[in-house]
């Protein structure tokens, strides 16, 4: 390994990307608790991250707000009032704005500025960061809070630019709400975003055409106004709630999961499904039976239950059948949560078009044309076609590590990380909720807090011990990649034809699992062990000398 000496001038101690949940907490932690000089950037005009961009009608959190929030400040979590069980986007954005005010975070963020390159200078031991505004800044630590679902996937069909009407993307929605009144609106995509949007667009448009390639297993979110008694109880017990959440696979304090759908009678199984369906949220997915994601036969039972419920809710049998997923297991695509989604198809102004049997050939100036030549004329087109998840936001920053090696080369066959936090050859570069960490299969704010706390402790450790650089060993990284793939192979996840969990929603992207499937508690235990063993699996370098491995 080449020696690193911090002799060239640095502008800051740490450069942070992003002003969403991840970037905001990283600024607070590194600046206010560690006393570092930090500079953050965000391409957006203000704080919010994903909640800044995804402001389409129906955008709403799908983990209970009381859990999907920061836990690092006792007063913050006790004082903030959520008006609904699952809050809508504007309220989450207000919360993040409140956090930015409360901790005076905006003064450390340059908004409207996108990172264009990030290059390691081995002689100086610094990252050189360039932006689209011409900034060139140098710092020893680079922290990415660029998010997991922040780079929209490029359309797979040509012609979007030729469309004469209005085009909107769920992941980059305009700040001024467009009017759909009396208009012919088309929406492509029925993932979590499309499904949330369809429920609202159905009510807002003259006519709505939904272009569906793969139907989804959407289940009721079960939203309701906040119950004041429940809120008081939660606030009094926040410490226990957070502890229970941190000890749960998905980061929520659910505790009713049973071992196997196949070990109980059909009546008992149905009773459990019914109960979890009625209680809403991710209970059916994560709090019913443990083998749903591992055993095809167990999965078949819940998949059939969901199909039955879809058929009950959709009046036209042909439409109902088209909406029933049949050729992939439940949970292998990220399960969406919905409110009145299936009922939208009972409205006279909503039409479902199957673009699996008859794919979208192109967008024309007038609308959407399918492979068989059928053309749907539209005034507005909404793209809810998803994201280049997990790796996309990091690769978009044009990162070059030690010896001029590009991150894109290092990850040509899929992400290579240690703990989903760092990559070998990219010293002092930390990825908050990076690929191969629990990230999106955990409660994001808690996943973010865990990662920021880990990297802050690592930086403190370096500084307290006169060390300059932390970087994973190639062996530790290889073993982590093997372990994350092995965990995924033990599940049904690789069986999904297109799932951003596996990267195969983007043509040409390597099919590799992008999340750690061992669950948040096992992951945290591993991170704790790594630290206890003196940052096992990492090289720690001081003044050019390798002092640990
Ligand atoms: O994206 P997706 P998303 N022709 O990839 C379709 C989070 N989130 O933005 O399945 C036709 O899930 C594609 O079809 P197919 C959440 O983690 C959270 O909806 O590939 N269709 C699919 O239907 C979520 O999982 C919330 O066959 C095409 C859709 O576009 C993640 O973000 C809300 C197509 C993409 O679905 C991503 O969700 C929203 C083509 N050529 C999002 N290309 C919360 O509630 C793509 N599609 C917190």
Coordinates of C-alpha atoms and ligand atoms in Angstrom, one line a residue:
X1 CA 0.0 0.0 0.0
X2 CA 1.3 3.5 -0.9
X3 CA 2.2 5.8 1.9
X4 CA -0.1 8.7 2.7
X5 CA 1.2 11.9 4.2
X6 CA -1.1 14.9 4.8
X7 CA 1.2 17.6 3.6
X8 CA -0.9 19.5 1.0
X9 CA -3.3 22.0 2.3
X10 CA -6.8 20.9 3.1
X11 CA -9.9 23.1 2.9
X12 CA -12.0 21.1 5.4
X13 CA -11.8 18.0 7.6
X14 CA -14.7 16.3 5.9
X15 CA -16.8 16.8 2.8
X16 CA -20.3 15.4 3.0
X17 CA -22.7 14.7 0.1
X18 CA -26.4 15.0 0.6
X19 CA -28.8 16.9 2.9
X20 CA -31.4 14.2 3.5
X21 CA -31.6 12.0 6.6
X22 CA -28.0 10.8 6.1
X23 CA -26.2 14.1 5.3
X24 CA -28.0 16.1 8.0
X25 CA -27.1 13.7 10.8
X26 CA -23.6 13.4 9.4
X27 CA -23.1 17.1 9.6
X28 CA -24.4 17.3 13.1
X29 CA -22.3 14.4 14.3
X30 CA -19.0 15.4 12.7
X31 CA -19.3 19.1 13.1
X32 CA -21.1 19.5 16.5
X33 CA -20.0 16.4 18.3
X34 CA -16.5 15.7 16.9
X35 CA -15.7 19.4 16.3
X36 CA -14.7 18.8 12.6
X37 CA -14.8 21.5 10.0
X38 CA -17.3 20.1 7.5
X39 CA -18.7 21.2 4.1
X40 CA -21.8 19.5 2.7
X41 CA -23.3 19.7 -0.8
X42 CA -26.7 18.9 -2.2
X43 CA -28.0 19.3 -5.7
X44 CA -31.4 20.2 -4.3
X45 CA -32.5 23.7 -3.4
X46 CA -33.0 22.8 0.3
X47 CA -32.8 19.9 2.8
X48 CA -34.9 16.7 2.5
X49 CA -33.0 14.3 0.2
X50 CA -35.5 11.8 -1.2
X51 CA -38.3 13.7 0.5
X52 CA -37.3 16.9 -1.4
X53 CA -37.5 15.2 -4.8
X54 CA -40.3 12.7 -4.4
X55 CA -43.2 15.0 -4.0
X56 CA -45.6 13.3 -6.4
X57 CA -49.3 13.0 -5.3
X58 CA -49.6 10.2 -2.8
X59 CA -46.0 10.2 -1.7
X60 CA -46.0 8.9 1.9
X61 CA -43.7 7.0 4.2
X62 CA -44.4 3.3 4.6
X63 CA -42.8 2.7 8.0
X64 CA -44.8 4.2 10.9
X65 CA -43.6 7.8 11.3
X66 CA -43.0 7.4 15.0
X67 CA -40.3 4.8 14.0
X68 CA -39.2 6.4 10.7
X69 CA -37.5 9.4 12.5
X70 CA -34.2 10.2 14.2
X71 CA -33.5 8.7 17.6
X72 CA -30.3 10.5 18.4
X73 CA -31.9 13.4 20.3
X74 CA -34.3 12.7 23.1
X75 CA -35.9 16.2 23.0
X76 CA -36.4 16.1 19.3
X77 CA -38.2 12.8 19.3
X78 CA -40.4 13.8 22.2
X79 CA -41.3 17.3 21.0
X80 CA -42.1 16.5 17.4
X81 CA -45.8 15.6 16.6
X82 CA -46.7 13.5 13.7
X83 CA -50.3 14.1 12.5
X84 CA -50.7 10.6 10.9
X85 CA -49.5 7.1 11.5
X86 CA -47.8 7.1 8.1
X87 CA -47.1 10.7 7.2
X88 CA -47.3 12.2 3.8
X89 CA -44.2 13.7 2.1
X90 CA -44.8 17.4 3.1
X91 CA -44.8 16.6 6.8
X92 CA -41.6 14.6 6.5
X93 CA -40.0 17.5 4.6
X94 CA -41.2 19.9 7.4
X95 CA -39.6 17.5 10.0
X96 CA -36.2 17.5 8.2
X97 CA -36.4 21.3 7.8
X98 CA -37.1 21.6 11.6
X99 CA -34.1 19.4 12.3
X100 CA -31.9 21.6 10.0
X101 CA -33.1 24.7 11.9
X102 CA -32.8 23.1 15.4
X103 CA -29.2 22.1 14.8
X104 CA -28.3 25.0 12.6
X105 CA -27.3 22.7 9.8
X106 CA -28.0 24.8 6.7
X107 CA -24.9 27.0 7.2
X108 CA -22.7 24.0 6.4
X109 CA -24.5 23.1 3.2
X110 CA -24.0 24.4 -0.3
X111 CA -27.4 23.8 -2.1
X112 CA -28.0 23.6 -5.8
X113 CA -24.5 22.1 -6.2
X114 CA -23.7 18.7 -7.7
X115 CA -20.5 16.8 -7.1
X116 CA -18.9 16.1 -10.5
X117 CA -15.7 14.2 -9.4
X118 CA -14.1 12.8 -6.3
X119 CA -10.4 11.9 -6.6
X120 CA -8.0 10.5 -4.0
X121 CA -4.6 12.3 -3.9
X122 CA -2.4 9.6 -2.4
X123 CA 0.6 11.9 -1.7
X124 CA -1.5 14.4 0.2
X125 CA -3.8 11.8 1.8
X126 CA -6.8 14.0 0.7
X127 CA -9.9 13.7 -1.4
X128 CA -10.2 16.4 -4.1
X129 CA -13.8 17.1 -4.8
X130 CA -15.1 19.1 -7.8
X131 CA -18.6 20.5 -8.3
X132 CA -20.6 21.7 -11.2
X133 CA -20.3 25.2 -9.8
X134 CA -16.5 25.1 -10.2
X135 CA -15.6 24.4 -6.6
X136 CA -12.4 22.4 -5.9
X137 CA -12.1 21.4 -2.3
X138 CA -9.8 19.0 -0.5
X139 CA -10.4 17.1 2.7
X140 CA -9.1 13.9 4.3
X141 CA -12.6 12.4 4.8
X142 CA -15.3 12.0 2.2
X143 CA -18.8 10.9 3.4
X144 CA -21.5 10.0 1.0
X145 CA -25.1 10.5 2.1
X146 CA -26.1 10.5 -1.6
X147 CA -28.9 8.0 -0.8
X148 CA -29.9 4.6 -2.2
X149 CA -32.8 5.6 -4.5
X150 CA -31.8 9.0 -5.8
X151 CA -30.7 8.3 -9.4
X152 CA -33.7 7.7 -11.6
X153 CA -33.4 4.9 -14.1
X154 CA -33.1 6.0 -17.7
X155 CA -36.2 5.1 -19.8
X156 CA -35.9 1.8 -21.6
X157 CA -38.0 3.1 -24.5
X158 CA -37.1 5.9 -26.9
X159 CA -39.0 9.1 -27.7
X160 CA -39.7 10.7 -24.3
X161 CA -38.1 13.9 -25.5
X162 CA -40.5 14.0 -28.5
X163 CA -43.7 13.9 -26.4
X164 CA -45.6 17.1 -27.1
X165 CA -47.5 17.0 -23.7
X166 CA -46.1 17.3 -20.2
X167 CA -43.7 14.7 -18.8
X168 CA -43.3 14.2 -15.0
X169 CA -41.0 11.8 -13.1
X170 CA -42.1 10.7 -9.6
X171 CA -38.5 10.9 -8.5
X172 CA -38.1 14.5 -9.6
X173 CA -41.6 16.0 -9.2
X174 CA -42.1 19.8 -9.8
X175 CA -42.5 22.0 -6.8
X176 CA -45.6 23.6 -8.2
X177 CA -48.3 20.9 -8.3
X178 CA -49.3 20.3 -12.0
X179 CA -53.0 20.4 -12.8
X180 CA -54.3 17.1 -14.2
X181 CA -58.0 18.2 -14.2
X182 CA -59.8 17.0 -17.3
X183 CA -56.5 15.7 -18.8
X184 CA -55.6 12.3 -20.3
X185 CA -52.8 11.1 -18.1
X186 CA -50.6 8.1 -18.6
X187 CA -48.4 6.5 -15.9
X188 CA -45.7 4.0 -16.6
X189 CA -44.6 1.8 -13.7
X190 CA -46.4 0.2 -10.7
X191 CA -43.7 0.0 -8.1
X192 CA -44.2 1.7 -4.7
X193 CA -44.1 5.2 -6.4
X194 CA -46.5 4.3 -9.2
X195 CA -48.9 2.6 -6.9
X196 CA -49.1 5.6 -4.5
X197 CA -49.5 8.0 -7.4
X198 CA -52.2 6.0 -9.2
X199 CA -54.5 6.2 -6.1
X200 CA -54.3 10.0 -6.2
X201 CA -54.0 10.6 -10.0
X202 CA -57.2 8.5 -10.5
X203 CA -59.1 11.2 -8.6
X204 CA -57.2 14.2 -10.1
X205 CA -57.3 13.3 -13.8
X206 CA -59.9 13.3 -16.6
X207 CA -58.7 9.8 -17.7
X208 CA -55.8 7.7 -16.3
X209 CA -54.1 5.0 -18.3
X210 CA -51.8 2.8 -16.2
X211 CA -49.1 0.9 -18.2
X212 CA -48.2 -2.1 -16.2
X213 CA -45.4 -4.6 -17.0
X214 CA -45.2 -6.6 -13.8
X215 CA -48.1 -6.5 -11.3
X216 CA -47.1 -6.0 -7.7
X217 CA -48.2 -7.6 -4.4
X218 CA -49.5 -4.3 -2.8
X219 CA -51.1 -4.5 0.6
X220 CA -52.9 -1.9 2.7
X221 CA -50.8 0.6 4.6
X222 CA -53.5 1.1 7.3
X223 CA -53.0 4.8 7.7
X224 CA -55.0 6.8 10.3
X225 CA -54.7 10.1 12.2
X226 CA -52.4 9.9 15.2
X227 CA -54.2 8.6 18.3
X228 CA -53.2 11.0 21.1
X229 CA -53.2 8.3 23.7
X230 CA -50.9 6.1 21.6
X231 CA -48.6 9.0 20.9
X232 CA -48.3 9.8 24.6
X233 CA -47.6 6.1 25.3
X234 CA -44.9 6.0 22.5
X235 CA -43.2 9.2 23.7
X236 CA -43.1 7.8 27.3
X237 CA -41.5 4.6 26.1
X238 CA -39.3 5.8 23.3
X239 CA -36.2 4.3 24.7
X240 CA -37.7 0.8 24.8
X241 CA -39.3 1.3 21.3
X242 CA -36.0 2.2 19.8
X243 CA -34.2 -0.7 21.4
X244 CA -36.9 -3.1 20.2
X245 CA -36.6 -1.6 16.7
X246 CA -32.8 -1.9 16.6
X247 CA -33.2 -5.6 17.6
X248 CA -35.6 -6.3 14.8
X249 CA -34.7 -7.4 11.2
X250 CA -36.5 -4.4 9.6
X251 CA -35.9 -1.9 12.4
X252 CA -39.5 -1.8 13.7
X253 CA -40.7 -3.0 17.1
X254 CA -42.8 -5.8 15.7
X255 CA -42.8 -9.1 17.7
X256 CA -45.5 -11.4 16.4
X257 CA -43.7 -13.3 13.7
X258 CA -44.2 -17.1 13.8
X259 CA -41.7 -19.6 12.6
X260 CA -43.4 -21.3 9.6
X261 CA -46.4 -20.8 7.4
X262 CA -46.3 -24.5 6.7
X263 CA -46.3 -25.6 10.4
X264 CA -49.8 -24.4 11.1
X265 CA -53.2 -25.3 9.8
X266 CA -54.7 -23.6 6.8
X267 CA -57.2 -21.9 9.2
X268 CA -54.5 -20.6 11.5
X269 CA -52.5 -19.4 8.6
X270 CA -55.4 -17.5 7.2
X271 CA -56.1 -16.0 10.7
X272 CA -52.5 -14.7 10.8
X273 CA -52.6 -13.3 7.3
X274 CA -56.0 -11.6 8.0
X275 CA -54.7 -10.1 11.2
X276 CA -51.5 -8.7 9.6
X277 CA -53.4 -7.5 6.6
X278 CA -55.8 -5.6 8.8
X279 CA -53.1 -4.1 11.0
X280 CA -51.3 -2.8 7.9
X281 CA -47.8 -1.6 7.2
X282 CA -45.2 -4.3 6.6
X283 CA -46.8 -6.7 9.1
X284 CA -47.8 -9.2 6.4
X285 CA -44.3 -9.1 4.9
X286 CA -42.2 -9.2 8.1
X287 CA -44.4 -10.1 11.0
X288 CA -46.4 -13.1 9.8
X289 CA -44.2 -16.1 9.2
X290 CA -40.4 -16.3 9.1
X291 CA -40.1 -18.7 6.1
X292 CA -42.0 -16.5 3.6
X293 CA -38.8 -15.2 2.1
X294 CA -37.0 -18.5 2.2
X295 CA -39.4 -21.3 1.3
X296 CA -41.3 -21.2 -2.0
X297 CA -44.2 -23.3 -0.6
X298 CA -44.6 -20.9 2.4
X299 CA -44.4 -18.0 0.0
X300 CA -47.1 -19.5 -2.2
X301 CA -49.5 -19.4 0.7
X302 CA -49.2 -15.7 1.3
X303 CA -49.1 -14.9 -2.5
X304 CA -52.4 -16.7 -3.0
X305 CA -53.9 -14.9 0.0
X306 CA -53.0 -11.5 -1.5
X307 CA -54.3 -12.6 -4.9
X308 CA -57.7 -13.5 -3.3
X309 CA -57.9 -10.1 -1.7
X310 CA -57.1 -8.3 -5.0
X311 CA -59.9 -10.3 -6.7
X312 CA -62.3 -9.3 -4.0
X313 CA -61.5 -5.6 -4.5
X314 CA -61.4 -5.3 -8.2
X315 CA -64.8 -5.5 -9.9
X316 CA -63.8 -6.4 -13.5
X317 CA -62.4 -10.0 -13.4
X318 CA -60.1 -9.5 -16.4
X319 CA -58.6 -6.4 -14.8
X320 CA -58.3 -8.2 -11.4
X321 CA -56.4 -11.1 -13.1
X322 CA -54.0 -8.7 -14.7
X323 CA -53.3 -7.1 -11.3
X324 CA -52.6 -10.4 -9.7
X325 CA -48.8 -11.2 -9.6
X326 CA -48.3 -14.9 -10.5
X327 CA -44.8 -15.5 -11.7
X328 CA -42.5 -14.4 -8.9
X329 CA -42.5 -14.8 -5.1
X330 CA -44.0 -12.2 -2.8
X331 CA -41.4 -9.9 -1.2
X332 CA -38.7 -10.5 -3.8
X333 CA -39.6 -7.1 -5.3
X334 CA -39.9 -4.5 -2.6
X335 CA -43.6 -4.8 -1.5
X336 CA -45.5 -1.6 -2.0
X337 CA -48.1 -0.4 0.6
X338 CA -51.3 1.2 -0.7
X339 CA -54.5 3.1 0.1
X340 CA -57.4 2.4 -2.2
X341 CA -55.1 1.4 -5.0
X342 CA -57.1 -1.5 -6.3
X343 CA -60.4 0.4 -6.0
X344 CA -58.9 3.0 -8.4
X345 CA -59.5 0.4 -11.2
X346 CA -63.2 0.3 -10.4
X347 CA -63.5 3.9 -11.6
X348 CA -64.8 4.6 -15.1
X349 CA -61.9 7.0 -15.8
X350 CA -59.1 4.4 -15.1
X351 CA -57.8 1.9 -17.6
X352 CA -55.1 -0.8 -17.1
X353 CA -52.9 -1.7 -20.0
X354 CA -50.7 -4.8 -20.0
X355 CA -47.3 -3.9 -21.4
X356 CA -45.8 -7.3 -20.6
X357 CA -47.5 -9.1 -23.4
X358 CA -47.4 -6.0 -25.6
X359 CA -44.4 -3.9 -24.6
X360 CA -44.0 -0.1 -24.9
X361 CA -42.2 0.5 -28.2
X362 CA -41.8 4.2 -28.0
X363 CA -43.2 7.5 -26.7
X364 CA -44.5 9.5 -29.7
X365 CA -45.4 13.2 -29.9
X366 CA -49.0 12.1 -29.1
X367 CA -48.6 9.5 -26.5
X368 CA -47.4 6.0 -25.9
X369 CA -47.2 3.4 -28.7
X370 CA -47.0 -0.3 -28.0
X371 CA -45.2 -3.0 -30.0
X372 CA -48.4 -4.0 -31.9
X373 CA -48.8 -0.4 -33.0
X374 CA -51.7 0.6 -30.6
X375 CA -51.2 4.2 -29.6
X376 CA -52.6 5.8 -26.4
X377 CA -53.0 9.5 -26.8
X378 CA -52.1 11.5 -23.7
X379 CA -51.8 15.1 -22.4
X380 CA -49.5 14.1 -19.6
X381 CA -47.0 11.3 -19.1
X382 CA -45.8 10.2 -15.6
X383 CA -42.7 8.1 -15.4
X384 CA -42.6 6.0 -12.3
X385 CA -40.0 3.6 -13.7
X386 CA -37.7 3.4 -10.7
X387 CA -34.1 3.9 -9.9
X388 CA -30.5 2.8 -10.5
X389 CA -30.5 1.8 -6.8
X390 CA -27.7 1.7 -4.2
X391 CA -24.7 1.7 -6.6
X392 CA -26.1 4.4 -8.9
X393 CA -25.7 7.4 -6.6
X394 CA -22.1 6.5 -5.8
X395 CA -21.1 5.8 -9.4
X396 CA -22.7 9.1 -10.5
X397 CA -20.1 11.0 -8.5
X398 CA -17.2 9.8 -10.7
X399 CA -15.0 8.5 -7.9
X400 CA -11.3 7.7 -8.5
X401 CA -9.4 6.0 -5.7
X402 CA -5.9 4.9 -5.0
X403 CA -3.6 4.5 -8.0
X404 CA -6.2 6.1 -10.3
X405 CA -8.6 3.2 -10.1
X406 CA -12.2 4.2 -10.8
X407 CA -15.0 3.0 -8.5
X408 CA -16.9 2.1 -11.7
X409 CA -14.0 -0.3 -12.7
X410 CA -13.8 -1.8 -9.2
X411 CA -17.5 -2.4 -9.2
X412 CA -17.8 -3.5 -12.9
X413 CA -19.2 -6.9 -11.8
X414 CA -21.3 -5.5 -8.9
X415 CA -20.5 -3.6 -5.7
X416 CA -17.4 -4.7 -3.7
X417 CA -17.5 -3.3 -0.2
X418 CA -16.7 -4.2 3.4
X419 CA -19.7 -3.9 5.6
X420 CA -21.4 -1.8 2.9
X421 CA -19.5 1.1 4.4
X422 CA -16.2 1.3 2.6
X423 CA -14.4 -0.1 -0.5
X424 CA -10.8 -1.2 -0.7
X425 CA -8.6 1.2 -2.7
X426 CA -10.9 4.1 -1.6
X427 CA -9.4 5.2 1.7
X428 CA -11.4 7.4 4.1
X429 CA -14.4 7.3 1.8
X430 CA -17.5 6.3 3.8
X431 CA -20.8 5.3 2.3
X432 CA -23.8 5.8 4.5
X433 CA -26.2 2.9 3.9
X434 CA -24.0 1.8 1.1
X435 CA -24.5 -1.3 -1.1
X436 CA -24.3 -4.6 0.8
X437 CA -25.4 -3.0 4.1
X438 CA -28.9 -3.5 5.5
X439 CA -30.0 0.0 4.3
X440 CA -33.4 -0.3 2.7
X441 CA -34.2 -3.6 4.4
X442 CA -33.8 -1.7 7.7
X443 CA -35.6 1.4 9.0
X444 CA -33.6 4.0 7.1
X445 CA -33.2 6.7 9.8
X446 CA -31.9 4.0 12.2
X447 CA -29.6 2.5 9.6
X448 CA -28.2 5.9 8.9
X449 CA -27.6 6.6 12.5
X450 CA -25.7 3.3 12.9
X451 CA -23.5 4.1 9.9
X452 CA -22.8 7.7 10.9
X453 CA -22.0 6.7 14.4
X454 CA -19.6 4.0 13.1
X455 CA -17.8 6.3 10.8
X456 CA -17.6 9.1 13.4
X457 CA -16.1 6.6 15.9
X458 CA -13.6 5.4 13.2
X459 CA -12.5 9.0 12.5
X460 CA -12.2 9.7 16.2
X461 CA -10.1 6.5 16.6
X462 CA -7.8 7.7 13.8
X463 CA -7.4 11.1 15.3
X464 CA -6.9 9.9 18.9
X465 CA -4.2 7.4 17.8
X466 CA -2.3 9.7 15.4
X467 CA -3.5 7.7 12.4
X468 CA -4.4 9.1 9.0
X469 CA -6.2 6.6 6.9
X470 CA -8.7 3.8 7.2
X471 CA -9.4 1.4 4.4
X472 CA -10.7 -2.2 4.2
X473 CA -8.4 -5.0 3.3
X474 CA -9.0 -6.8 0.0
X475 CA -9.5 -10.1 1.9
X476 CA -12.1 -8.6 4.3
X477 CA -14.0 -7.1 1.3
X478 CA -13.9 -10.3 -0.7
X479 CA -15.3 -12.2 2.3
X480 CA -18.0 -9.7 2.9
X481 CA -19.1 -9.8 -0.8
X482 CA -19.1 -13.6 -0.6
X483 CA -21.2 -13.5 2.6
X484 CA -23.8 -11.1 1.3
X485 CA -24.2 -13.1 -1.9
X486 CA -24.5 -16.3 0.1
X487 CA -27.2 -14.8 2.3
X488 CA -29.2 -13.7 -0.7
X489 CA -28.8 -17.1 -2.4
X490 CA -30.5 -18.7 0.7
X491 CA -33.6 -16.6 0.0
X492 CA -36.0 -16.4 -2.9
X493 CA -34.8 -12.9 -3.8
X494 CA -32.7 -14.0 -6.9
X495 CA -36.0 -15.4 -8.3
X496 CA -37.4 -12.1 -9.2
X497 CA -37.1 -11.2 -12.9
X498 CA -36.8 -7.5 -12.2
X499 CA -36.0 -6.2 -8.8
X500 CA -33.9 -3.3 -7.8
X501 CA -32.8 -5.3 -4.7
X502 CA -30.8 -7.4 -7.3
X503 CA -30.0 -4.6 -9.7
X504 CA -31.7 -6.4 -12.5
X505 CA -34.3 -3.7 -13.0
X506 CA -31.7 -1.8 -15.0
X507 CA -30.7 -3.3 -18.3
X508 CA -26.9 -4.1 -18.4
X509 CA -26.4 -3.7 -14.6
X510 CA -24.8 -6.8 -13.0
X511 CA -27.3 -9.0 -11.2
X512 CA -26.0 -8.9 -7.6
X513 CA -27.8 -8.4 -4.3
X514 CA -27.5 -4.8 -3.2
X515 CA -28.6 -5.2 0.4
X516 CA -27.4 -7.3 3.3
X517 CA -30.0 -9.9 4.1
X518 CA -28.8 -11.1 7.5
X519 CA -30.9 -8.5 9.3
X520 CA -30.0 -5.4 11.2
X521 CA -29.2 -7.1 14.6
X522 CA -26.7 -9.5 13.0
X523 CA -25.2 -6.7 11.0
X524 CA -24.8 -4.5 14.1
X525 CA -23.2 -7.3 16.1
X526 CA -20.7 -7.8 13.2
X527 CA -19.8 -4.1 13.2
X528 CA -19.4 -4.1 17.0
X529 CA -17.1 -7.1 16.8
X530 CA -15.0 -5.4 14.1
X531 CA -14.5 -2.4 16.3
X532 CA -13.9 -4.5 19.5
X533 CA -11.1 -6.3 17.5
X534 CA -9.4 -3.1 16.7
X535 CA -11.1 -2.4 13.4
X536 CA -10.6 -6.0 12.2
X537 CA -10.5 -6.2 8.4
X538 CA -9.4 -2.6 8.0
X539 CA -5.9 -1.3 7.3
X540 CA -5.1 1.7 9.5
X541 CA -2.2 3.8 8.3
X542 CA -0.2 6.4 10.2
X543 CA 2.3 8.7 8.6
X544 CA 2.8 6.2 5.8
X545 CA 3.2 3.1 8.0
X546 CA 0.8 0.3 8.0
X547 CA -0.1 -0.3 11.7
X548 CA -3.1 -2.6 11.6
X549 CA -5.0 -5.0 9.4
Ligands
LIG1 O1 -39.5 1.9 -8.6 P1 -39.7 0.4 -8.8 P2 -40.3 2.9 -7.6 N1 -41.8 -0.7 -19.4 O2 -38.4 -0.1 -9.4 C1 -41.7 -0.3 -14.3 C2 -38.9 3.3 -2.5 N2 -40.2 4.0 -2.4 O3 -39.9 4.2 -7.8 O4 -41.5 -4.5 -12.5 C3 -42.8 -0.8 -18.5 O5 -40.2 -0.3 -7.7 C4 -41.4 -1.5 -13.5 O6 -41.8 -2.7 -14.2 P3 -41.1 -4.1 -13.9 C5 -39.2 1.8 -2.3 O7 -38.1 1.3 -1.6 C6 -40.7 4.1 -1.1 O8 -41.8 2.6 -7.6 O9 -39.6 -3.9 -14.0 N3 -42.6 -0.7 -17.2 C7 -42.0 -1.2 -12.2 O10 -43.4 -1.4 -12.2 C8 -39.4 1.3 -3.7 O11 -39.2 0.0 -3.8 C9 -41.9 4.7 -1.0 O12 -41.6 -5.0 -14.9 C10 -41.4 -0.4 -16.7 C11 -41.8 0.3 -12.1 O13 -41.6 0.8 -13.4 C12 -38.3 2.1 -4.4 O14 -38.4 3.4 -3.8 C13 -42.6 5.2 -2.1 C14 -40.4 -0.2 -17.6 C15 -40.6 0.7 -11.2 O15 -40.8 0.3 -9.9 C16 -38.5 2.2 -5.9 O16 -39.9 2.4 -6.2 C17 -42.0 5.1 -3.3 C18 -40.6 -0.3 -19.0 N4 -39.7 -0.2 -19.9 C19 -40.8 4.5 -3.5 N5 -39.2 0.1 -16.9 C20 -42.5 4.8 0.4 O17 -43.6 4.5 0.6 C21 -39.6 0.1 -15.6 N6 -40.9 -0.2 -15.5 C22 -41.6 5.1 1.5

